[in-house]
Amino acid sequence: MLNIRFLYTLLDSNFIRVFLGLAAVIGIGVLADIIIILKLSLLIGPWITMAILSANAVLGIRIAYSLTDRCKQSIMETVGRGRGDHDQFFRYLATLITSLFLVVPGFINTIAGAVLLIPAVSIRFGKKTAEILGIDWREAYEYLRLDGIAGNN
């Protein structure tokens, strides 16, 4: 089903400006990662560097899956008790974005993902991201609560 509010948010010029700015920052990080990877492969060899990057990506996938699952369970338990804790929604949004940083191989991405995992940072980042995207967590909470009452979860 097409969500009109989401489509409107995607077409908003402020969202596009923020998205392109974020893409530029990530692009600069990727370029810096490439330089680090090239220097490291000259220093310790290309195969060891590839092994390190592969292990980094596999560990990142494992951590990302575990964190998002834990955040989802926490939200569902809170909703099941009839409480709406916005910080949990903010942490979940930050964890989803952090997962992108952890899964993409690279040292700068991993460091950025690790910083975003700090609870105070993730709540602030999730709050700011939700504000930019125009996400209203009260609507999400009400939907999850009504879905739980209907027995669909």
mmCIF file of N, CA and C in Angstrom, residues 29-149:
data_model
loop_
_atom_site.group_PDB
_atom_site.id
_atom_site.type_symbol
_atom_site.label_atom_id
_atom_site.label_comp_id
_atom_site.label_asym_id
_atom_site.label_seq_id
_atom_site.Cartn_x
_atom_site.Cartn_y
_atom_site.Cartn_z
ATOM 1 N N GLY A 29 33.495 9.271 3.429
ATOM 2 C CA GLY A 29 33.945 8.180 4.296
ATOM 3 C C GLY A 29 34.410 6.980 3.500
ATOM 4 N N VAL A 30 33.713 6.665 2.417
ATOM 5 C CA VAL A 30 34.104 5.537 1.565
ATOM 6 C C VAL A 30 35.450 5.813 0.905
ATOM 7 N N LEU A 31 35.652 7.032 0.430
ATOM 8 C CA LEU A 31 36.951 7.380 -0.165
ATOM 9 C C LEU A 31 38.083 7.253 0.852
ATOM 10 N N ALA A 32 37.834 7.727 2.068
ATOM 11 C CA ALA A 32 38.852 7.596 3.115
ATOM 12 C C ALA A 32 39.100 6.123 3.433
ATOM 13 N N ASP A 33 38.037 5.326 3.440
ATOM 14 C CA ASP A 33 38.182 3.881 3.665
ATOM 15 C C ASP A 33 39.022 3.230 2.575
ATOM 16 N N ILE A 34 38.819 3.624 1.337
ATOM 17 C CA ILE A 34 39.592 3.057 0.230
ATOM 18 C C ILE A 34 41.075 3.363 0.411
ATOM 19 N N ILE A 35 41.389 4.576 0.805
ATOM 20 C CA ILE A 35 42.790 4.942 1.039
ATOM 21 C C ILE A 35 43.379 4.100 2.167
ATOM 22 N N ILE A 36 42.623 3.943 3.254
ATOM 23 C CA ILE A 36 43.101 3.128 4.377
ATOM 24 C C ILE A 36 43.299 1.680 3.939
ATOM 25 N N ILE A 37 42.351 1.140 3.181
ATOM 26 C CA ILE A 37 42.443 -0.251 2.733
ATOM 27 C C ILE A 37 43.648 -0.447 1.817
ATOM 28 N N LEU A 38 43.879 0.490 0.909
ATOM 29 C CA LEU A 38 45.041 0.382 0.012
ATOM 30 C C LEU A 38 46.346 0.438 0.798
ATOM 31 N N LYS A 39 46.437 1.359 1.740
ATOM 32 C CA LYS A 39 47.652 1.454 2.565
ATOM 33 C C LYS A 39 47.856 0.189 3.393
ATOM 34 N N LEU A 40 46.758 -0.325 3.959
ATOM 35 C CA LEU A 40 46.854 -1.533 4.772
ATOM 36 C C LEU A 40 47.245 -2.737 3.923
ATOM 37 N N SER A 41 46.722 -2.818 2.703
ATOM 38 C CA SER A 41 47.081 -3.960 1.844
ATOM 39 C C SER A 41 48.543 -3.888 1.411
ATOM 40 N N LEU A 42 49.084 -2.689 1.258
ATOM 41 C CA LEU A 42 50.523 -2.557 0.974
ATOM 42 C C LEU A 42 51.359 -2.942 2.179
ATOM 43 N N LEU A 43 50.829 -2.674 3.360
ATOM 44 C CA LEU A 43 51.562 -2.935 4.597
ATOM 45 C C LEU A 43 51.536 -4.415 4.996
ATOM 46 N N ILE A 44 50.354 -5.044 4.976
ATOM 47 C CA ILE A 44 50.265 -6.434 5.453
ATOM 48 C C ILE A 44 49.889 -7.429 4.368
ATOM 49 N N GLY A 45 49.586 -6.960 3.189
ATOM 50 C CA GLY A 45 49.244 -7.858 2.084
ATOM 51 C C GLY A 45 47.763 -7.824 1.772
ATOM 52 N N PRO A 46 47.434 -8.050 0.504
ATOM 53 C CA PRO A 46 46.028 -7.933 0.094
ATOM 54 C C PRO A 46 45.119 -9.026 0.655
ATOM 55 N N TRP A 47 45.633 -10.247 0.795
ATOM 56 C CA TRP A 47 44.766 -11.330 1.262
ATOM 57 C C TRP A 47 44.425 -11.194 2.735
ATOM 58 N N ILE A 48 45.381 -10.776 3.519
ATOM 59 C CA ILE A 48 45.092 -10.567 4.944
ATOM 60 C C ILE A 48 44.127 -9.390 5.110
ATOM 61 N N THR A 49 44.312 -8.356 4.295
ATOM 62 C CA THR A 49 43.406 -7.208 4.343
ATOM 63 C C THR A 49 41.988 -7.631 3.971
ATOM 64 N N MET A 50 41.850 -8.444 2.929
ATOM 65 C CA MET A 50 40.527 -8.927 2.532
ATOM 66 C C MET A 50 39.906 -9.807 3.618
ATOM 67 N N ALA A 51 40.731 -10.603 4.282
ATOM 68 C CA ALA A 51 40.225 -11.441 5.371
ATOM 69 C C ALA A 51 39.719 -10.576 6.520
ATOM 70 N N ILE A 52 40.451 -9.525 6.851
ATOM 71 C CA ILE A 52 40.034 -8.615 7.916
ATOM 72 C C ILE A 52 38.725 -7.921 7.547
ATOM 73 N N LEU A 53 38.631 -7.446 6.308
ATOM 74 C CA LEU A 53 37.408 -6.776 5.860
ATOM 75 C C LEU A 53 36.222 -7.729 5.831
ATOM 76 N N SER A 54 36.457 -8.964 5.411
ATOM 77 C CA SER A 54 35.390 -9.959 5.379
ATOM 78 C C SER A 54 34.905 -10.290 6.789
ATOM 79 N N ALA A 55 35.842 -10.474 7.699
ATOM 80 C CA ALA A 55 35.477 -10.743 9.093
ATOM 81 C C ALA A 55 34.717 -9.555 9.690
ATOM 82 N N ASN A 56 35.158 -8.352 9.340
ATOM 83 C CA ASN A 56 34.490 -7.140 9.797
ATOM 84 C C ASN A 56 33.044 -7.099 9.310
ATOM 85 N N ALA A 57 32.805 -7.436 8.044
ATOM 86 C CA ALA A 57 31.449 -7.426 7.481
ATOM 87 C C ALA A 57 30.584 -8.514 8.111
ATOM 88 N N VAL A 58 31.126 -9.714 8.284
ATOM 89 C CA VAL A 58 30.354 -10.817 8.876
ATOM 90 C C VAL A 58 29.980 -10.477 10.315
ATOM 91 N N LEU A 59 30.922 -9.951 11.079
ATOM 92 C CA LEU A 59 30.650 -9.555 12.457
ATOM 93 C C LEU A 59 29.624 -8.424 12.487
ATOM 94 N N GLY A 60 29.735 -7.485 11.559
ATOM 95 C CA GLY A 60 28.773 -6.387 11.480
ATOM 96 C C GLY A 60 27.368 -6.869 11.195
ATOM 97 N N ILE A 61 27.239 -7.847 10.293
ATOM 98 C CA ILE A 61 25.923 -8.411 9.984
ATOM 99 C C ILE A 61 25.336 -9.085 11.218
ATOM 100 N N ARG A 62 26.166 -9.830 11.897
ATOM 101 C CA ARG A 62 25.710 -10.543 13.105
ATOM 102 C C ARG A 62 25.258 -9.562 14.192
ATOM 103 N N ILE A 63 26.050 -8.525 14.423
ATOM 104 C CA ILE A 63 25.710 -7.519 15.434
ATOM 105 C C ILE A 63 24.445 -6.766 15.028
ATOM 106 N N ALA A 64 24.350 -6.385 13.759
ATOM 107 C CA ALA A 64 23.191 -5.631 13.279
ATOM 108 C C ALA A 64 21.908 -6.436 13.449
ATOM 109 N N TYR A 65 21.952 -7.700 13.092
ATOM 110 C CA TYR A 65 20.764 -8.546 13.228
ATOM 111 C C TYR A 65 20.361 -8.673 14.696
ATOM 112 N N SER A 66 21.322 -8.906 15.546
ATOM 113 C CA SER A 66 21.047 -9.065 16.973
ATOM 114 C C SER A 66 20.462 -7.779 17.573
ATOM 115 N N LEU A 67 21.053 -6.640 17.235
ATOM 116 C CA LEU A 67 20.587 -5.375 17.800
ATOM 117 C C LEU A 67 19.187 -5.005 17.326
ATOM 118 N N THR A 68 18.927 -5.151 16.036
ATOM 119 C CA THR A 68 17.591 -4.799 15.537
ATOM 120 C C THR A 68 16.530 -5.731 16.113
ATOM 121 N N ASP A 69 16.868 -7.004 16.251
ATOM 122 C CA ASP A 69 15.917 -7.955 16.835
ATOM 123 C C ASP A 69 15.644 -7.602 18.295
ATOM 124 N N ARG A 70 16.686 -7.259 19.038
ATOM 125 C CA ARG A 70 16.523 -6.900 20.446
ATOM 126 C C ARG A 70 15.685 -5.632 20.594
ATOM 127 N N CYS A 71 15.946 -4.633 19.746
ATOM 128 C CA CYS A 71 15.169 -3.384 19.803
ATOM 129 C C CYS A 71 13.700 -3.649 19.464
ATOM 130 N N LYS A 72 13.462 -4.476 18.467
ATOM 131 C CA LYS A 72 12.083 -4.798 18.070
ATOM 132 C C LYS A 72 11.346 -5.500 19.205
ATOM 133 N N GLN A 73 11.992 -6.461 19.850
ATOM 134 C CA GLN A 73 11.374 -7.170 20.966
ATOM 135 C C GLN A 73 11.063 -6.210 22.116
ATOM 136 N N SER A 74 11.969 -5.295 22.391
ATOM 137 C CA SER A 74 11.772 -4.324 23.462
ATOM 138 C C SER A 74 10.578 -3.426 23.169
ATOM 139 N N ILE A 75 10.462 -2.971 21.926
ATOM 140 C CA ILE A 75 9.321 -2.131 21.541
ATOM 141 C C ILE A 75 8.024 -2.910 21.681
ATOM 142 N N MET A 76 8.000 -4.140 21.212
ATOM 143 C CA MET A 76 6.770 -4.933 21.261
ATOM 144 C C MET A 76 6.360 -5.243 22.701
ATOM 145 N N GLU A 77 7.325 -5.474 23.589
ATOM 146 C CA GLU A 77 6.997 -5.709 24.995
ATOM 147 C C GLU A 77 6.409 -4.451 25.630
ATOM 148 N N THR A 78 6.996 -3.297 25.322
ATOM 149 C CA THR A 78 6.504 -2.040 25.865
ATOM 150 C C THR A 78 5.099 -1.741 25.355
ATOM 151 N N VAL A 79 4.878 -1.949 24.073
ATOM 152 C CA VAL A 79 3.556 -1.718 23.484
ATOM 153 C C VAL A 79 2.546 -2.696 24.084
ATOM 154 N N GLY A 80 2.975 -3.936 24.296
ATOM 155 C CA GLY A 80 2.095 -4.939 24.898
ATOM 156 C C GLY A 80 1.657 -4.569 26.301
ATOM 157 N N ARG A 81 2.500 -3.833 27.022
ATOM 158 C CA ARG A 81 2.155 -3.372 28.363
ATOM 159 C C ARG A 81 1.334 -2.085 28.340
ATOM 160 N N GLY A 82 1.133 -1.517 27.139
ATOM 161 C CA GLY A 82 0.318 -0.312 27.028
ATOM 162 C C GLY A 82 1.065 0.980 27.249
ATOM 163 N N ARG A 83 2.371 0.932 27.136
ATOM 164 C CA ARG A 83 3.162 2.157 27.301
ATOM 165 C C ARG A 83 3.835 2.487 25.981
ATOM 166 N N GLY A 84 4.000 3.757 25.729
ATOM 167 C CA GLY A 84 4.705 4.190 24.522
ATOM 168 C C GLY A 84 5.973 4.925 24.906
ATOM 169 N N ASP A 85 7.105 4.290 24.779
ATOM 170 C CA ASP A 85 8.384 4.912 25.111
ATOM 171 C C ASP A 85 9.056 5.353 23.814
ATOM 172 N N HIS A 86 9.078 6.663 23.591
ATOM 173 C CA HIS A 86 9.622 7.193 22.339
ATOM 174 C C HIS A 86 11.116 6.910 22.197
ATOM 175 N N ASP A 87 11.831 6.860 23.307
ATOM 176 C CA ASP A 87 13.278 6.595 23.224
ATOM 177 C C ASP A 87 13.553 5.235 22.588
ATOM 178 N N GLN A 88 12.689 4.261 22.835
ATOM 179 C CA GLN A 88 12.879 2.954 22.212
ATOM 180 C C GLN A 88 12.689 3.034 20.708
ATOM 181 N N PHE A 89 11.737 3.814 20.251
ATOM 182 C CA PHE A 89 11.548 4.007 18.810
ATOM 183 C C PHE A 89 12.744 4.735 18.198
ATOM 184 N N PHE A 90 13.264 5.737 18.924
ATOM 185 C CA PHE A 90 14.432 6.466 18.427
ATOM 186 C C PHE A 90 15.640 5.539 18.323
ATOM 187 N N ARG A 91 15.829 4.691 19.341
ATOM 188 C CA ARG A 91 16.952 3.750 19.303
ATOM 189 C C ARG A 91 16.786 2.740 18.173
ATOM 190 N N TYR A 92 15.550 2.316 17.907
ATOM 191 C CA TYR A 92 15.314 1.367 16.829
ATOM 192 C C TYR A 92 15.660 1.990 15.476
ATOM 193 N N LEU A 93 15.224 3.218 15.254
ATOM 194 C CA LEU A 93 15.548 3.908 14.003
ATOM 195 C C LEU A 93 17.053 4.081 13.861
ATOM 196 N N ALA A 94 17.718 4.486 14.943
ATOM 197 C CA ALA A 94 19.178 4.641 14.909
ATOM 198 C C ALA A 94 19.859 3.300 14.675
ATOM 199 N N THR A 95 19.323 2.223 15.247
ATOM 200 C CA THR A 95 19.911 0.899 15.056
ATOM 201 C C THR A 95 19.781 0.446 13.608
ATOM 202 N N LEU A 96 18.661 0.746 12.972
ATOM 203 C CA LEU A 96 18.508 0.390 11.557
ATOM 204 C C LEU A 96 19.541 1.115 10.694
ATOM 205 N N ILE A 97 19.750 2.394 10.967
ATOM 206 C CA ILE A 97 20.734 3.159 10.203
ATOM 207 C C ILE A 97 22.149 2.703 10.552
ATOM 208 N N THR A 98 22.385 2.416 11.826
ATOM 209 C CA THR A 98 23.692 1.921 12.258
ATOM 210 C C THR A 98 24.012 0.600 11.576
ATOM 211 N N SER A 99 23.000 -0.218 11.336
ATOM 212 C CA SER A 99 23.203 -1.498 10.668
ATOM 213 C C SER A 99 23.833 -1.317 9.296
ATOM 214 N N LEU A 100 23.444 -0.267 8.604
ATOM 215 C CA LEU A 100 24.056 0.008 7.299
ATOM 216 C C LEU A 100 25.557 0.249 7.441
ATOM 217 N N PHE A 101 25.933 0.996 8.456
ATOM 218 C CA PHE A 101 27.352 1.278 8.674
ATOM 219 C C PHE A 101 28.117 0.022 9.080
ATOM 220 N N LEU A 102 27.479 -0.845 9.863
ATOM 221 C CA LEU A 102 28.166 -2.048 10.337
ATOM 222 C C LEU A 102 28.298 -3.113 9.251
ATOM 223 N N VAL A 103 27.342 -3.167 8.330
ATOM 224 C CA VAL A 103 27.352 -4.210 7.312
ATOM 225 C C VAL A 103 28.326 -3.882 6.178
ATOM 226 N N VAL A 104 28.415 -2.616 5.806
ATOM 227 C CA VAL A 104 29.325 -2.213 4.726
ATOM 228 C C VAL A 104 30.758 -2.354 5.223
ATOM 229 N N PRO A 105 31.593 -3.113 4.503
ATOM 230 C CA PRO A 105 32.963 -3.297 4.964
ATOM 231 C C PRO A 105 33.747 -1.987 4.915
ATOM 232 N N GLY A 106 34.528 -1.766 5.918
ATOM 233 C CA GLY A 106 35.361 -0.575 5.986
ATOM 234 C C GLY A 106 35.598 -0.200 7.433
ATOM 235 N N PHE A 107 36.672 0.489 7.669
ATOM 236 C CA PHE A 107 37.052 0.823 9.030
ATOM 237 C C PHE A 107 36.319 2.059 9.529
ATOM 238 N N ILE A 108 36.167 3.060 8.683
ATOM 239 C CA ILE A 108 35.478 4.283 9.087
ATOM 240 C C ILE A 108 33.995 3.995 9.301
ATOM 241 N N ASN A 109 33.402 3.179 8.428
ATOM 242 C CA ASN A 109 31.999 2.790 8.608
ATOM 243 C C ASN A 109 31.799 2.070 9.935
ATOM 244 N N THR A 110 32.702 1.187 10.270
ATOM 245 C CA THR A 110 32.582 0.433 11.513
ATOM 246 C C THR A 110 32.714 1.351 12.716
ATOM 247 N N ILE A 111 33.634 2.296 12.653
ATOM 248 C CA ILE A 111 33.795 3.245 13.754
ATOM 249 C C ILE A 111 32.540 4.109 13.892
ATOM 250 N N ALA A 112 32.001 4.583 12.756
ATOM 251 C CA ALA A 112 30.770 5.379 12.799
ATOM 252 C C ALA A 112 29.617 4.558 13.378
ATOM 253 N N GLY A 113 29.508 3.301 12.981
ATOM 254 C CA GLY A 113 28.472 2.430 13.518
ATOM 255 C C GLY A 113 28.632 2.191 15.010
ATOM 256 N N ALA A 114 29.862 2.015 15.459
ATOM 257 C CA ALA A 114 30.114 1.799 16.886
ATOM 258 C C ALA A 114 29.744 3.042 17.703
ATOM 259 N N VAL A 115 30.047 4.212 17.174
ATOM 260 C CA VAL A 115 29.696 5.454 17.874
ATOM 261 C C VAL A 115 28.180 5.600 17.958
ATOM 262 N N LEU A 116 27.485 5.239 16.875
ATOM 263 C CA LEU A 116 26.027 5.349 16.886
ATOM 264 C C LEU A 116 25.359 4.324 17.794
ATOM 265 N N LEU A 117 26.095 3.330 18.249
ATOM 266 C CA LEU A 117 25.531 2.334 19.164
ATOM 267 C C LEU A 117 25.512 2.810 20.610
ATOM 268 N N ILE A 118 26.240 3.867 20.912
ATOM 269 C CA ILE A 118 26.231 4.421 22.272
ATOM 270 C C ILE A 118 24.813 4.926 22.544
ATOM 271 N N PRO A 119 24.189 4.481 23.647
ATOM 272 C CA PRO A 119 22.775 4.797 23.876
ATOM 273 C C PRO A 119 22.421 6.286 23.773
ATOM 274 N N ALA A 120 23.178 7.154 24.390
ATOM 275 C CA ALA A 120 22.854 8.587 24.340
ATOM 276 C C ALA A 120 22.955 9.121 22.912
ATOM 277 N N VAL A 121 23.961 8.674 22.189
ATOM 278 C CA VAL A 121 24.145 9.113 20.802
ATOM 279 C C VAL A 121 23.042 8.560 19.916
ATOM 280 N N SER A 122 22.688 7.287 20.115
ATOM 281 C CA SER A 122 21.666 6.678 19.254
ATOM 282 C C SER A 122 20.304 7.319 19.464
ATOM 283 N N ILE A 123 19.968 7.667 20.699
ATOM 284 C CA ILE A 123 18.678 8.316 20.957
ATOM 285 C C ILE A 123 18.644 9.699 20.307
ATOM 286 N N ARG A 124 19.723 10.454 20.461
ATOM 287 C CA ARG A 124 19.789 11.783 19.823
ATOM 288 C C ARG A 124 19.732 11.678 18.304
ATOM 289 N N PHE A 125 20.497 10.728 17.755
ATOM 290 C CA PHE A 125 20.529 10.536 16.314
ATOM 291 C C PHE A 125 19.160 10.089 15.795
ATOM 292 N N GLY A 126 18.525 9.153 16.498
ATOM 293 C CA GLY A 126 17.196 8.688 16.107
ATOM 294 C C GLY A 126 16.157 9.791 16.196
ATOM 295 N N LYS A 127 16.263 10.613 17.238
ATOM 296 C CA LYS A 127 15.325 11.723 17.398
ATOM 297 C C LYS A 127 15.480 12.732 16.263
ATOM 298 N N LYS A 128 16.724 13.064 15.933
ATOM 299 C CA LYS A 128 16.979 14.030 14.864
ATOM 300 C C LYS A 128 16.547 13.456 13.507
ATOM 301 N N THR A 129 16.840 12.182 13.275
ATOM 302 C CA THR A 129 16.447 11.539 12.017
ATOM 303 C C THR A 129 14.927 11.490 11.883
ATOM 304 N N ALA A 130 14.234 11.148 12.960
ATOM 305 C CA ALA A 130 12.771 11.109 12.930
ATOM 306 C C ALA A 130 12.203 12.499 12.680
ATOM 307 N N GLU A 131 12.843 13.493 13.261
ATOM 308 C CA GLU A 131 12.396 14.877 13.050
ATOM 309 C C GLU A 131 12.568 15.284 11.585
ATOM 310 N N ILE A 132 13.711 14.938 11.007
ATOM 311 C CA ILE A 132 13.971 15.281 9.605
ATOM 312 C C ILE A 132 13.006 14.546 8.679
ATOM 313 N N LEU A 133 12.763 13.277 8.975
ATOM 314 C CA LEU A 133 11.881 12.473 8.119
ATOM 315 C C LEU A 133 10.396 12.714 8.385
ATOM 316 N N GLY A 134 10.089 13.411 9.480
ATOM 317 C CA GLY A 134 8.695 13.688 9.798
ATOM 318 C C GLY A 134 7.951 12.482 10.336
ATOM 319 N N ILE A 135 8.646 11.619 11.071
ATOM 320 C CA ILE A 135 8.029 10.414 11.620
ATOM 321 C C ILE A 135 7.349 10.763 12.938
ATOM 322 N N ASP A 136 6.076 10.375 13.063
ATOM 323 C CA ASP A 136 5.330 10.576 14.301
ATOM 324 C C ASP A 136 5.203 9.224 15.003
ATOM 325 N N TRP A 137 5.929 9.059 16.096
ATOM 326 C CA TRP A 137 5.960 7.771 16.773
ATOM 327 C C TRP A 137 4.658 7.451 17.478
ATOM 328 N N ARG A 138 3.849 8.478 17.761
ATOM 329 C CA ARG A 138 2.547 8.199 18.386
ATOM 330 C C ARG A 138 1.680 7.366 17.441
ATOM 331 N N GLU A 139 1.745 7.687 16.160
ATOM 332 C CA GLU A 139 0.985 6.906 15.175
ATOM 333 C C GLU A 139 1.503 5.470 15.106
ATOM 334 N N ALA A 140 2.822 5.312 15.121
ATOM 335 C CA ALA A 140 3.399 3.961 15.078
ATOM 336 C C ALA A 140 3.001 3.178 16.323
ATOM 337 N N TYR A 141 3.036 3.840 17.483
ATOM 338 C CA TYR A 141 2.658 3.179 18.730
ATOM 339 C C TYR A 141 1.198 2.748 18.683
ATOM 340 N N GLU A 142 0.306 3.645 18.244
ATOM 341 C CA GLU A 142 -1.116 3.310 18.179
ATOM 342 C C GLU A 142 -1.380 2.156 17.205
ATOM 343 N N TYR A 143 -0.679 2.182 16.074
ATOM 344 C CA TYR A 143 -0.844 1.099 15.104
ATOM 345 C C TYR A 143 -0.402 -0.234 15.709
ATOM 346 N N LEU A 144 0.770 -0.247 16.358
ATOM 347 C CA LEU A 144 1.266 -1.485 16.968
ATOM 348 C C LEU A 144 0.352 -1.954 18.098
ATOM 349 N N ARG A 145 -0.170 -1.007 18.867
ATOM 350 C CA ARG A 145 -1.061 -1.365 19.968
ATOM 351 C C ARG A 145 -2.351 -1.977 19.430
ATOM 352 N N LEU A 146 -2.929 -1.335 18.423
ATOM 353 C CA LEU A 146 -4.170 -1.867 17.837
ATOM 354 C C LEU A 146 -3.928 -3.204 17.128
ATOM 355 N N ASP A 147 -2.757 -3.340 16.504
ATOM 356 C CA ASP A 147 -2.421 -4.594 15.856
ATOM 357 C C ASP A 147 -2.271 -5.703 16.894
ATOM 358 N N GLY A 148 -1.691 -5.353 18.040
ATOM 359 C CA GLY A 148 -1.546 -6.340 19.119
ATOM 360 C C GLY A 148 -2.888 -6.733 19.707
ATOM 361 N N ILE A 149 -3.806 -5.767 19.846
ATOM 362 C CA ILE A 149 -5.144 -6.068 20.361
ATOM 363 C C ILE A 149 -5.892 -6.987 19.403
#
